[in-house]
mmCIF file of C-alpha atoms in Angstrom:
data_model
loop_
_atom_site.group_PDB
_atom_site.id
_atom_site.type_symbol
_atom_site.label_atom_id
_atom_site.label_comp_id
_atom_site.label_asym_id
_atom_site.label_seq_id
_atom_site.Cartn_x
_atom_site.Cartn_y
_atom_site.Cartn_z
ATOM 1 C CA MET A 1 31.195 -13.758 7.561
ATOM 2 C CA ASN A 2 29.634 -17.259 7.358
ATOM 3 C CA THR A 3 27.468 -16.438 10.363
ATOM 4 C CA LEU A 4 26.264 -13.270 8.648
ATOM 5 C CA ARG A 5 25.431 -15.190 5.473
ATOM 6 C CA ARG A 6 23.431 -17.779 7.420
ATOM 7 C CA TRP A 7 21.517 -15.009 9.207
ATOM 8 C CA VAL A 8 20.711 -13.273 5.913
ATOM 9 C CA GLY A 9 19.584 -16.584 4.405
ATOM 10 C CA ARG A 10 17.244 -17.287 7.313
ATOM 11 C CA THR A 11 15.825 -13.761 7.130
ATOM 12 C CA LEU A 12 15.115 -14.028 3.401
ATOM 13 C CA SER A 13 13.486 -17.421 3.831
ATOM 14 C CA ARG A 14 11.138 -15.993 6.473
ATOM 15 C CA GLN A 15 10.197 -13.144 4.159
ATOM 16 C CA GLN A 16 9.365 -15.589 1.389
ATOM 17 C CA VAL A 17 7.032 -17.487 3.726
ATOM 18 C CA TYR A 18 4.936 -14.404 4.508
ATOM 19 C CA ALA A 19 5.341 -12.454 1.251
ATOM 20 C CA PRO A 20 6.082 -14.796 -1.656
ATOM 21 C CA ARG A 21 7.435 -13.092 -4.722
ATOM 22 C CA GLU A 22 5.430 -13.240 -7.908
ATOM 23 C CA ARG A 23 6.929 -14.915 -10.951
ATOM 24 C CA VAL A 24 7.364 -12.729 -13.999
ATOM 25 C CA PRO A 25 6.475 -14.492 -17.267
ATOM 26 C CA LEU A 26 9.463 -14.833 -19.569
ATOM 27 C CA LEU A 27 7.730 -14.473 -22.930
ATOM 28 C CA THR A 28 4.469 -12.686 -22.342
ATOM 29 C CA ARG A 29 2.645 -10.520 -19.873
ATOM 30 C CA HIS A 30 -0.265 -12.934 -19.479
ATOM 31 C CA GLY A 31 1.717 -16.178 -19.490
ATOM 32 C CA ARG A 32 3.683 -18.376 -21.797
ATOM 33 C CA ALA A 33 0.588 -19.382 -23.795
ATOM 34 C CA ALA A 34 -0.443 -15.839 -24.809
ATOM 35 C CA TRP A 35 1.093 -16.351 -28.261
ATOM 36 C CA VAL A 36 -1.747 -18.799 -28.994
ATOM 37 C CA LEU A 37 -4.196 -15.918 -29.522
ATOM 38 C CA PRO A 38 -2.342 -14.110 -32.364
ATOM 39 C CA MET A 39 -1.253 -17.445 -33.836
ATOM 40 C CA GLY A 40 -4.859 -18.623 -33.962
ATOM 41 C CA CYS A 41 -5.870 -15.368 -35.631
ATOM 42 C CA LEU A 42 -3.097 -15.793 -38.211
ATOM 43 C CA LEU A 43 -4.107 -19.362 -39.056
ATOM 44 C CA VAL A 44 -7.786 -18.486 -39.432
ATOM 45 C CA ILE A 45 -7.070 -15.562 -41.786
ATOM 46 C CA PHE A 46 -4.553 -17.561 -43.817
ATOM 47 C CA LEU A 47 -6.840 -20.589 -44.202
ATOM 48 C CA VAL A 48 -9.792 -18.416 -45.212
ATOM 49 C CA GLY A 49 -7.634 -16.843 -47.906
ATOM 50 C CA GLU A 50 -6.349 -20.203 -49.133
ATOM 51 C CA LEU A 51 -9.879 -21.612 -49.390
ATOM 52 C CA GLY A 52 -10.580 -19.195 -52.188
ATOM 53 C CA SER A 53 -12.165 -16.269 -50.339
ATOM 54 C CA SER A 54 -12.140 -12.945 -52.117
ATOM 55 C CA ILE A 55 -10.835 -11.077 -49.042
ATOM 56 C CA ARG A 56 -7.460 -9.366 -49.230
ATOM 57 C CA VAL A 57 -5.366 -11.590 -46.958
ATOM 58 C CA ALA A 58 -2.530 -9.064 -46.910
ATOM 59 C CA ASN A 59 -4.696 -6.437 -45.237
ATOM 60 C CA TRP A 60 -6.274 -8.779 -42.714
ATOM 61 C CA LEU A 61 -2.940 -10.246 -41.619
ATOM 62 C CA LEU A 62 -1.966 -6.824 -40.300
ATOM 63 C CA MET A 63 -4.211 -7.591 -37.330
ATOM 64 C CA VAL A 64 -1.855 -10.333 -36.133
ATOM 65 C CA PRO A 65 1.180 -8.250 -34.991
ATOM 66 C CA LEU A 66 -1.123 -5.572 -33.602
ATOM 67 C CA LEU A 67 -2.941 -8.205 -31.559
ATOM 68 C CA ALA A 68 0.355 -9.670 -30.399
ATOM 69 C CA SER A 69 1.549 -6.236 -29.222
ATOM 70 C CA GLY A 70 -1.252 -6.193 -26.639
ATOM 71 C CA VAL A 71 -0.490 -9.545 -24.996
ATOM 72 C CA CYS A 72 3.012 -10.659 -25.964
ATOM 73 C CA SER A 73 6.533 -9.490 -25.280
ATOM 74 C CA PRO A 74 8.327 -7.241 -27.829
ATOM 75 C CA LEU A 75 10.415 -10.181 -29.097
ATOM 76 C CA VAL A 76 7.389 -12.384 -29.750
ATOM 77 C CA THR A 77 5.565 -9.446 -31.343
ATOM 78 C CA LEU A 78 8.500 -8.852 -33.683
ATOM 79 C CA MET A 79 8.507 -12.545 -34.624
ATOM 80 C CA PHE A 80 4.835 -12.318 -35.591
ATOM 81 C CA GLY A 81 5.555 -9.171 -37.621
ATOM 82 C CA VAL A 82 8.323 -10.915 -39.557
ATOM 83 C CA LEU A 83 6.078 -13.948 -40.062
ATOM 84 C CA VAL A 84 3.238 -11.816 -41.436
ATOM 85 C CA VAL A 85 5.536 -9.952 -43.840
ATOM 86 C CA GLY A 86 7.004 -13.276 -45.007
ATOM 87 C CA LEU A 87 3.562 -14.797 -45.559
ATOM 88 C CA ASN A 88 2.508 -11.807 -47.622
ATOM 89 C CA ARG A 89 5.565 -12.141 -49.832
ATOM 90 C CA TRP A 90 4.803 -15.854 -50.235
ATOM 91 C CA VAL A 91 1.194 -15.030 -51.226
ATOM 92 C CA ASP A 92 2.531 -12.485 -53.739
ATOM 93 C CA ILE A 93 4.790 -15.116 -55.306
ATOM 94 C CA ALA A 94 2.459 -18.123 -55.132
ATOM 95 C CA HIS A 95 -0.681 -16.228 -56.137
ATOM 96 C CA PRO A 96 0.077 -13.503 -58.666
ATOM 97 C CA SER A 97 -3.637 -12.826 -58.892
ATOM 98 C CA ALA A 98 -3.554 -11.517 -55.302
ATOM 99 C CA ASP A 99 -2.336 -8.241 -56.756
ATOM 100 C CA ILE A 100 -0.139 -7.129 -53.833
ATOM 101 C CA HIS A 101 1.527 -3.814 -54.629
ATOM 102 C CA THR A 102 4.688 -2.244 -53.257
ATOM 103 C CA GLU A 103 2.555 0.093 -51.182
ATOM 104 C CA ASP A 104 0.943 -2.948 -49.506
ATOM 105 C CA PHE A 105 4.345 -4.394 -48.655
ATOM 106 C CA LEU A 106 5.523 -1.117 -47.115
ATOM 107 C CA LEU A 107 2.294 -0.913 -45.135
ATOM 108 C CA GLN A 108 2.914 -4.417 -43.764
ATOM 109 C CA VAL A 109 6.462 -3.558 -42.681
ATOM 110 C CA THR A 110 5.261 -0.315 -41.078
ATOM 111 C CA ALA A 111 2.505 -2.145 -39.185
ATOM 112 C CA ALA A 112 4.979 -4.754 -37.917
ATOM 113 C CA LEU A 113 7.380 -2.069 -36.665
ATOM 114 C CA LEU A 114 4.523 -0.109 -35.092
ATOM 115 C CA ALA A 115 3.318 -3.240 -33.292
ATOM 116 C CA PHE A 116 6.856 -3.845 -32.005
ATOM 117 C CA LEU A 117 7.005 -0.250 -30.690
ATOM 118 C CA ILE A 118 3.630 -0.646 -28.968
ATOM 119 C CA ALA A 119 4.830 -3.866 -27.301
ATOM 120 C CA VAL A 120 7.993 -2.140 -26.061
ATOM 121 C CA LEU A 121 6.034 0.789 -24.600
ATOM 122 C CA ARG A 122 3.467 -1.511 -23.018
ATOM 123 C CA THR A 123 6.190 -3.650 -21.451
ATOM 124 C CA GLN A 124 7.903 -0.582 -20.016
ATOM 125 C CA ALA A 125 4.619 0.727 -18.622
ATOM 126 C CA HIS A 126 3.856 -2.677 -17.110
ATOM 127 C CA ALA A 127 7.299 -2.816 -15.480
ATOM 128 C CA TYR A 128 6.761 0.662 -14.023
ATOM 129 C CA VAL A 129 3.376 -0.344 -12.599
ATOM 130 C CA ARG A 130 4.925 -3.446 -11.040
ATOM 131 C CA HIS A 131 7.609 -1.247 -9.482
ATOM 132 C CA LEU A 132 4.938 0.994 -7.952
ATOM 133 C CA GLN A 133 3.016 -2.037 -6.734
ATOM 134 C CA ASN A 134 6.130 -3.433 -5.075
ATOM 135 C CA ALA A 135 6.678 -0.093 -3.363
ATOM 136 C CA ALA A 136 3.044 -0.085 -2.207
ATOM 137 C CA GLU A 137 3.435 -3.676 -0.996
ATOM 138 C CA THR A 138 6.485 -2.683 1.049
ATOM 139 C CA THR A 139 4.517 0.207 2.557
ATOM 140 C CA ARG A 140 1.630 -2.129 3.326
ATOM 141 C CA GLN A 141 3.890 -4.558 5.178
ATOM 142 C CA VAL A 142 5.219 -1.701 7.320
ATOM 143 C CA ILE A 143 1.712 -0.682 8.411
ATOM 144 C CA LEU A 144 0.152 -4.162 8.176
ATOM 145 C CA PRO A 145 2.912 -6.623 9.094
ATOM 146 C CA PRO A 146 2.514 -10.374 8.613
ATOM 147 C CA LEU A 147 1.664 -12.122 11.880
ATOM 148 C CA PRO A 148 3.639 -15.293 12.686
ATOM 149 C CA PRO A 149 1.590 -18.116 14.272
ATOM 150 C CA GLY A 150 1.316 -17.740 18.029
ATOM 151 C CA TRP A 151 2.894 -14.275 18.047
ATOM 152 C CA GLY A 152 2.508 -12.570 21.426
ATOM 153 C CA GLY A 153 1.264 -15.751 23.067
ATOM 154 C CA ILE A 154 -2.161 -15.578 21.385
ATOM 155 C CA GLU A 155 -3.730 -17.167 18.328
ATOM 156 C CA SER A 156 -4.322 -14.602 15.604
ATOM 157 C CA ALA A 157 -5.304 -14.279 11.952
ATOM 158 C CA ALA A 158 -5.505 -11.087 9.901
ATOM 159 C CA HIS A 159 -6.512 -10.003 6.415
ATOM 160 C CA TYR A 160 -6.390 -6.694 4.579
ATOM 161 C CA GLN A 161 -7.685 -5.772 1.148
ATOM 162 C CA ALA A 162 -7.563 -2.274 -0.285
ATOM 163 C CA ALA A 163 -10.528 -1.022 -2.281
ATOM 164 C CA ASP A 164 -7.983 0.115 -4.878
ATOM 165 C CA VAL A 165 -6.516 -3.249 -5.872
ATOM 166 C CA GLU A 166 -3.642 -1.674 -7.777
ATOM 167 C CA ALA A 167 -2.652 0.577 -4.871
ATOM 168 C CA ARG A 168 -2.698 -2.337 -2.387
ATOM 169 C CA VAL A 169 -2.667 -0.020 0.611
ATOM 170 C CA GLY A 170 -5.120 2.334 2.271
ATOM 171 C CA GLY A 171 -6.007 3.886 5.628
ATOM 172 C CA ASP A 172 -6.926 0.735 7.574
ATOM 173 C CA PHE A 173 -4.332 -0.666 9.972
ATOM 174 C CA TYR A 174 -3.778 -3.415 12.536
ATOM 175 C CA ASP A 175 -0.967 -4.925 14.577
ATOM 176 C CA VAL A 176 -0.275 -7.501 17.276
ATOM 177 C CA LEU A 177 2.485 -6.866 19.812
ATOM 178 C CA ALA A 178 4.355 -9.287 22.045
ATOM 179 C CA THR A 179 5.112 -7.284 25.203
ATOM 180 C CA PRO A 180 6.364 -8.040 28.744
ATOM 181 C CA TYR A 181 2.793 -7.395 29.945
ATOM 182 C CA GLY A 182 1.080 -9.759 27.507
ATOM 183 C CA ALA A 183 -0.172 -9.484 23.953
ATOM 184 C CA ARG A 184 -1.592 -6.183 22.763
ATOM 185 C CA VAL A 185 -3.698 -5.670 19.659
ATOM 186 C CA ILE A 186 -4.868 -2.694 17.629
ATOM 187 C CA LEU A 187 -7.161 -2.317 14.628
ATOM 188 C CA GLY A 188 -8.416 0.934 13.182
ATOM 189 C CA ASP A 189 -9.393 3.079 10.228
ATOM 190 C CA VAL A 190 -8.022 6.520 9.380
ATOM 191 C CA GLN A 191 -10.443 9.142 8.056
ATOM 192 C CA GLY A 192 -9.863 9.890 4.386
ATOM 193 C CA LYS A 193 -8.126 8.182 1.502
ATOM 194 C CA GLY A 194 -4.829 8.201 -0.333
ATOM 195 C CA LEU A 195 -1.312 8.886 0.876
ATOM 196 C CA PRO A 196 -2.355 11.266 3.703
ATOM 197 C CA ALA A 197 -4.429 8.474 5.256
ATOM 198 C CA VAL A 198 -1.573 5.996 4.846
ATOM 199 C CA SER A 199 0.814 8.454 6.471
ATOM 200 C CA SER A 200 -1.538 8.939 9.429
ATOM 201 C CA ALA A 201 -1.976 5.194 9.820
ATOM 202 C CA GLY A 202 1.812 4.860 9.948
ATOM 203 C CA ALA A 203 2.003 7.482 12.712
ATOM 204 C CA VAL A 204 -0.589 5.647 14.829
ATOM 205 C CA THR A 205 0.904 2.175 14.376
ATOM 206 C CA GLY A 206 4.411 3.496 15.035
ATOM 207 C CA ALA A 207 3.293 5.022 18.333
ATOM 208 C CA PHE A 208 1.442 1.841 19.271
ATOM 209 C CA ARG A 209 4.497 -0.340 18.688
ATOM 210 C CA GLU A 210 6.664 1.907 20.841
ATOM 211 C CA ALA A 211 4.277 2.734 23.684
ATOM 212 C CA GLY A 212 2.483 -0.609 23.627
ATOM 213 C CA TYR A 213 5.716 -2.438 24.352
ATOM 214 C CA HIS A 214 7.207 -0.142 26.997
ATOM 215 C CA GLU A 215 4.172 1.137 28.904
ATOM 216 C CA ALA A 216 2.504 -1.107 31.481
ATOM 217 C CA ASP A 217 -0.635 1.032 31.755
ATOM 218 C CA LEU A 218 -2.932 0.795 28.744
ATOM 219 C CA ASP A 219 -4.288 4.260 29.507
ATOM 220 C CA VAL A 220 -0.791 5.669 28.954
ATOM 221 C CA VAL A 221 -0.651 3.826 25.624
ATOM 222 C CA ALA A 222 -3.961 5.431 24.628
ATOM 223 C CA ARG A 223 -2.682 8.904 25.457
ATOM 224 C CA ARG A 224 0.518 8.262 23.531
ATOM 225 C CA LEU A 225 -1.526 7.327 20.445
ATOM 226 C CA GLU A 226 -3.531 10.523 20.774
ATOM 227 C CA HIS A 227 -0.417 12.646 21.116
ATOM 228 C CA ALA A 228 1.313 10.917 18.180
ATOM 229 C CA LEU A 229 -1.531 11.677 15.769
ATOM 230 C CA TRP A 230 -1.787 15.248 17.099
ATOM 231 C CA ARG A 231 1.906 15.817 16.370
ATOM 232 C CA HIS A 232 1.492 14.202 12.956
ATOM 233 C CA ASN A 233 -1.384 16.552 12.124
ATOM 234 C CA GLN A 234 0.714 19.521 13.215
ATOM 235 C CA LEU A 235 3.495 18.405 10.878
ATOM 236 C CA ARG A 236 1.118 17.941 7.945
ATOM 237 C CA GLN A 237 -0.396 21.382 8.533
ATOM 238 C CA ALA A 238 3.099 22.875 8.450
ATOM 239 C CA TYR A 239 3.356 21.446 4.927
ATOM 240 C CA GLY A 240 0.115 23.145 3.955
ATOM 241 C CA GLU A 241 -2.436 20.352 4.461
ATOM 242 C CA LYS A 242 -5.658 21.810 5.879
ATOM 243 C CA THR A 243 -7.427 18.582 6.890
ATOM 244 C CA GLU A 244 -6.815 17.220 10.393
ATOM 245 C CA ARG A 245 -6.885 13.439 10.284
ATOM 246 C CA PHE A 246 -8.456 11.263 12.942
ATOM 247 C CA ALA A 247 -8.784 7.507 13.337
ATOM 248 C CA THR A 248 -11.338 5.212 14.899
ATOM 249 C CA ALA A 249 -9.615 2.257 16.546
ATOM 250 C CA VAL A 250 -9.827 -0.479 19.148
ATOM 251 C CA VAL A 251 -6.928 -1.454 21.401
ATOM 252 C CA LEU A 252 -7.028 -4.787 23.223
ATOM 253 C CA ALA A 253 -4.650 -6.147 25.841
ATOM 254 C CA PHE A 254 -4.382 -9.686 27.209
ATOM 255 C CA PRO A 255 -2.713 -9.199 30.633
ATOM 256 C CA LYS A 256 -0.378 -12.000 31.664
ATOM 257 C CA GLU A 257 -1.325 -11.737 35.304
ATOM 258 C CA GLN A 258 -5.082 -11.925 34.582
ATOM 259 C CA PRO A 259 -5.974 -14.911 32.364
ATOM 260 C CA HIS A 260 -9.316 -14.845 30.530
ATOM 261 C CA THR A 261 -9.407 -11.053 30.826
ATOM 262 C CA VAL A 262 -9.271 -8.501 28.023
ATOM 263 C CA GLU A 263 -8.590 -4.803 28.515
ATOM 264 C CA VAL A 264 -10.354 -2.626 25.940
ATOM 265 C CA VAL A 265 -9.844 0.969 24.836
ATOM 266 C CA ASN A 266 -12.312 1.931 22.125
ATOM 267 C CA PHE A 267 -11.684 5.126 20.139
ATOM 268 C CA GLY A 268 -15.111 5.567 18.539
ATOM 269 C CA HIS A 269 -15.035 2.177 16.800
ATOM 270 C CA ASP A 270 -17.710 -0.525 16.637
ATOM 271 C CA GLY A 271 -17.355 -2.957 19.498
ATOM 272 C CA PRO A 272 -15.486 -6.158 18.511
ATOM 273 C CA PHE A 273 -17.561 -9.326 18.388
ATOM 274 C CA VAL A 274 -16.776 -12.321 20.597
ATOM 275 C CA VAL A 275 -17.667 -15.741 19.170
ATOM 276 C CA GLY A 276 -17.519 -18.928 21.212
ATOM 277 C CA PRO A 277 -19.416 -21.460 23.313
ATOM 278 C CA ARG A 278 -21.580 -18.682 24.797
ATOM 279 C CA GLY A 279 -22.717 -17.576 21.364
ATOM 280 C CA VAL A 280 -22.030 -14.106 19.976
ATOM 281 C CA TRP A 281 -21.716 -10.905 22.006
ATOM 282 C CA GLN A 282 -19.881 -7.604 21.723
ATOM 283 C CA LEU A 283 -17.159 -5.880 23.674
ATOM 284 C CA PRO A 284 -17.873 -2.264 24.717
ATOM 285 C CA HIS A 285 -18.689 0.147 21.890
ATOM 286 C CA GLY A 286 -16.653 3.276 21.316
ATOM 287 C CA ALA A 287 -18.155 5.915 23.561
ATOM 288 C CA GLY A 288 -14.978 7.987 23.419
ATOM 289 C CA ALA A 289 -13.646 10.218 20.689
ATOM 290 C CA PRO A 290 -11.511 8.893 17.818
ATOM 291 C CA ILE A 291 -7.744 9.212 17.993
ATOM 292 C CA GLY A 292 -6.828 12.818 17.255
ATOM 293 C CA MET A 293 -9.997 14.332 18.775
ATOM 294 C CA ALA A 294 -9.524 13.753 22.516
ATOM 295 C CA GLU A 295 -9.245 17.464 23.294
ATOM 296 C CA LEU A 296 -12.840 17.919 22.135
ATOM 297 C CA VAL A 297 -14.180 15.616 24.885
ATOM 298 C CA GLY A 298 -11.629 16.211 27.616
ATOM 299 C CA GLY A 299 -9.476 13.096 27.332
ATOM 300 C CA THR A 300 -8.938 9.654 25.883
ATOM 301 C CA PRO A 301 -11.504 6.845 26.310
ATOM 302 C CA PRO A 302 -11.420 4.773 29.524
ATOM 303 C CA VAL A 303 -9.851 1.348 29.836
ATOM 304 C CA ARG A 304 -12.426 -1.371 30.454
ATOM 305 C CA ARG A 305 -11.789 -4.924 31.599
ATOM 306 C CA VAL A 306 -14.004 -7.734 30.333
ATOM 307 C CA ARG A 307 -13.936 -11.480 30.967
ATOM 308 C CA VAL A 308 -13.463 -13.550 27.799
ATOM 309 C CA GLY A 309 -13.467 -17.342 27.818
ATOM 310 C CA PRO A 310 -10.426 -19.384 26.713
ATOM 311 C CA ARG A 311 -12.259 -20.760 23.664
ATOM 312 C CA GLU A 312 -13.813 -17.459 22.625
ATOM 313 C CA THR A 313 -12.431 -15.613 19.608
ATOM 314 C CA VAL A 314 -12.524 -11.827 19.358
ATOM 315 C CA LEU A 315 -13.188 -10.472 15.860
ATOM 316 C CA LEU A 316 -12.218 -6.892 15.007
ATOM 317 C CA VAL A 317 -13.287 -5.414 11.672
ATOM 318 C CA THR A 318 -13.317 -2.041 9.960
ATOM 319 C CA ASP A 319 -16.372 -0.454 8.362
ATOM 320 C CA GLY A 320 -15.366 -1.934 5.020
ATOM 321 C CA VAL A 321 -16.910 -5.150 6.365
ATOM 322 C CA THR A 322 -19.922 -3.834 8.260
ATOM 323 C CA GLU A 323 -20.843 -1.431 5.448
ATOM 324 C CA ALA A 324 -20.141 -3.794 2.552
ATOM 325 C CA ARG A 325 -23.095 -3.699 0.174
ATOM 326 C CA SER A 326 -24.575 -6.159 -2.265
ATOM 327 C CA LYS A 327 -25.647 -5.193 -5.786
ATOM 328 C CA ALA A 328 -29.103 -4.480 -4.362
ATOM 329 C CA GLY A 329 -27.619 -2.096 -1.779
ATOM 330 C CA ALA A 330 -28.091 -4.342 1.285
ATOM 331 C CA PHE A 331 -25.462 -4.175 4.038
ATOM 332 C CA PHE A 332 -23.532 -7.308 4.945
ATOM 333 C CA PRO A 333 -25.317 -9.026 7.889
ATOM 334 C CA LEU A 334 -22.211 -9.616 10.013
ATOM 335 C CA ARG A 335 -24.023 -10.410 13.271
ATOM 336 C CA ARG A 336 -26.308 -12.945 11.587
ATOM 337 C CA ARG A 337 -23.355 -14.671 9.937
ATOM 338 C CA LEU A 338 -21.498 -14.861 13.248
ATOM 339 C CA ASP A 339 -24.573 -16.351 14.918
ATOM 340 C CA GLU A 340 -24.605 -19.062 12.247
ATOM 341 C CA LEU A 341 -20.919 -19.809 12.772
ATOM 342 C CA ALA A 342 -21.337 -19.971 16.547
ATOM 343 C CA ALA A 343 -24.236 -22.403 16.139
ATOM 344 C CA ASP A 344 -22.164 -24.594 13.801
ATOM 345 C CA ARG A 345 -19.151 -24.550 16.167
ATOM 346 C CA PRO A 346 -20.576 -24.785 19.710
ATOM 347 C CA ASP A 347 -17.134 -25.601 21.146
ATOM 348 C CA GLY A 348 -15.576 -22.450 19.706
ATOM 349 C CA ILE A 349 -13.947 -21.516 16.419
ATOM 350 C CA ALA A 350 -10.268 -20.811 15.815
ATOM 351 C CA PRO A 351 -9.300 -17.309 14.593
ATOM 352 C CA VAL A 352 -8.122 -18.468 11.169
ATOM 353 C CA HIS A 353 -11.344 -20.400 10.529
ATOM 354 C CA LEU A 354 -13.516 -17.529 11.725
ATOM 355 C CA LEU A 355 -11.639 -15.055 9.554
ATOM 356 C CA ASN A 356 -11.855 -17.221 6.443
ATOM 357 C CA ALA A 357 -15.572 -17.875 6.938
ATOM 358 C CA VAL A 358 -16.415 -14.192 7.376
ATOM 359 C CA LEU A 359 -14.221 -13.108 4.474
ATOM 360 C CA THR A 360 -15.769 -15.714 2.175
ATOM 361 C CA SER A 361 -19.252 -14.516 3.136
ATOM 362 C CA VAL A 362 -18.368 -10.853 2.547
ATOM 363 C CA ARG A 363 -16.955 -11.635 -0.892
ATOM 364 C CA ALA A 364 -20.048 -13.612 -1.820
ATOM 365 C CA HIS A 365 -22.304 -10.802 -0.554
ATOM 366 C CA THR A 366 -20.493 -8.101 -2.562
ATOM 367 C CA ASP A 367 -19.633 -10.270 -5.559
ATOM 368 C CA ASP A 368 -15.989 -9.633 -4.608
ATOM 369 C CA ARG A 369 -16.314 -5.905 -5.304
ATOM 370 C CA PHE A 370 -15.235 -3.700 -2.416
ATOM 371 C CA THR A 371 -15.912 0.030 -2.355
ATOM 372 C CA ASP A 372 -13.897 0.572 0.850
ATOM 373 C CA ASP A 373 -10.776 -0.870 2.420
ATOM 374 C CA VAL A 374 -11.380 -4.069 4.380
ATOM 375 C CA ALA A 375 -9.407 -5.143 7.449
ATOM 376 C CA LEU A 376 -10.189 -8.081 9.726
ATOM 377 C CA LEU A 377 -8.289 -9.336 12.767
ATOM 378 C CA ALA A 378 -9.309 -12.354 14.842
ATOM 379 C CA VAL A 379 -7.536 -13.160 18.122
ATOM 380 C CA ARG A 380 -7.940 -15.729 20.862
ATOM 381 C CA GLU A 381 -6.139 -16.405 24.107
ATOM 382 C CA ASN A 382 -3.696 -19.264 23.629
ATOM 383 C CA THR A 383 -4.266 -21.373 26.721
ATOM 384 C CA GLU A 384 -5.331 -24.876 27.690
ATOM 385 C CA ASP A 385 -7.082 -23.677 30.838
ATOM 386 C CA PRO A 386 -10.763 -24.725 30.490
ATOM 387 C CA ALA A 387 -12.004 -22.340 33.199
ATOM 388 C CA PRO A 388 -15.345 -20.858 32.075
ATOM 389 C CA ALA A 389 -15.981 -17.137 31.817
ATOM 390 C CA HIS A 390 -19.018 -15.283 33.156
ATOM 391 C CA GLU A 391 -21.995 -14.592 30.962
ATOM 392 C CA PRO A 392 -21.662 -11.363 28.968
ATOM 393 C CA GLU A 393 -24.766 -9.917 30.660
ATOM 394 C CA GLN A 394 -22.970 -10.204 34.003
ATOM 395 C CA GLU A 395 -19.734 -8.580 32.870
ATOM 396 C CA GLN A 396 -18.557 -5.736 35.048
ATOM 397 C CA GLU A 397 -16.629 -3.056 33.203
ATOM 398 C CA GLN A 398 -13.986 -1.239 35.216
ATOM 399 C CA ASP A 399 -12.909 2.234 34.205
ATOM 400 C CA THR A 400 -9.221 2.596 34.979
ATOM 401 C CA ALA A 401 -8.780 5.983 33.353
ATOM 402 C CA THR A 402 -10.776 8.913 32.080
#
């Protein structure tokens, strides 16, 4: 039993490292200091009335509990309601000329109770939204798992941001596998939006995790991905969905027996960029069909082998990055930004630094407003071997499958 408890404790601690839990404010939705806003409003109205203004303080004070209901917890809102009713009774006693009638007093009590009810309903709605967000976050971590440092024997860094901030999950996906044959990587984008796209992304990543670990031949992995999405589409059509989903994706493998070599299968995706001492160049573009459409072209894309230097970082992105637009409608100049980074870091740039630099530039370009899901994955071979790679113009691509 003690061993089980220690194992559970270690597991929970790891989860907190990669997915820290958000703190829920005790008194208010927006923080402990949210009461300052209605309190400031109360003081201003009360002081204006005491300075001899002709306004009816009783009527204006009704704003205080209503304002509190929008930012404070039900208990704090009720306290403001009681305070407002008490102040109105004090004004009635201390200033008989205020001419506060019984109808005014009943209106104040009604407003305080109404504000309390609004705060209760808002708090319940907020709790329900948080529950949905937690469920979406759990779904996101299934499709987009956190990557421990050095996982699979390579350096890696990943980031995902859904266009729908509240949903927190979309159709983009990525993963890094540690396999007996070396690290294997996937990044892709499912056609469409919403839950159907998320479901399709889950089918592709699930097949990749299974086949990518057990199959030595990357071509077999590619065919397993194709078959998995085909079966998923058949299942969805049995439920009445008419749209057949497909996914553009890139699969990379870092074979153990061939250092400084990357195997690439590109399912209709933009070629990943390589950034390092040789500058910036691209891996093969996706000449094949996306996942789910292989039968239209007679098979899955070929496997190509490319030499990549030990200090070169491969950057994979979805079209949420390459098609990110500024307010003026200009696309994000990814290649130009990578050229600048390569010039600033002639000895190479680590995946985490490359990812952060690109993400910062994209956010500045779009004013942090994304119209599509954004996924980035940067990987680099984790080795101390300084052996140089050939120039990209001299790379020879080998087709190992059709």
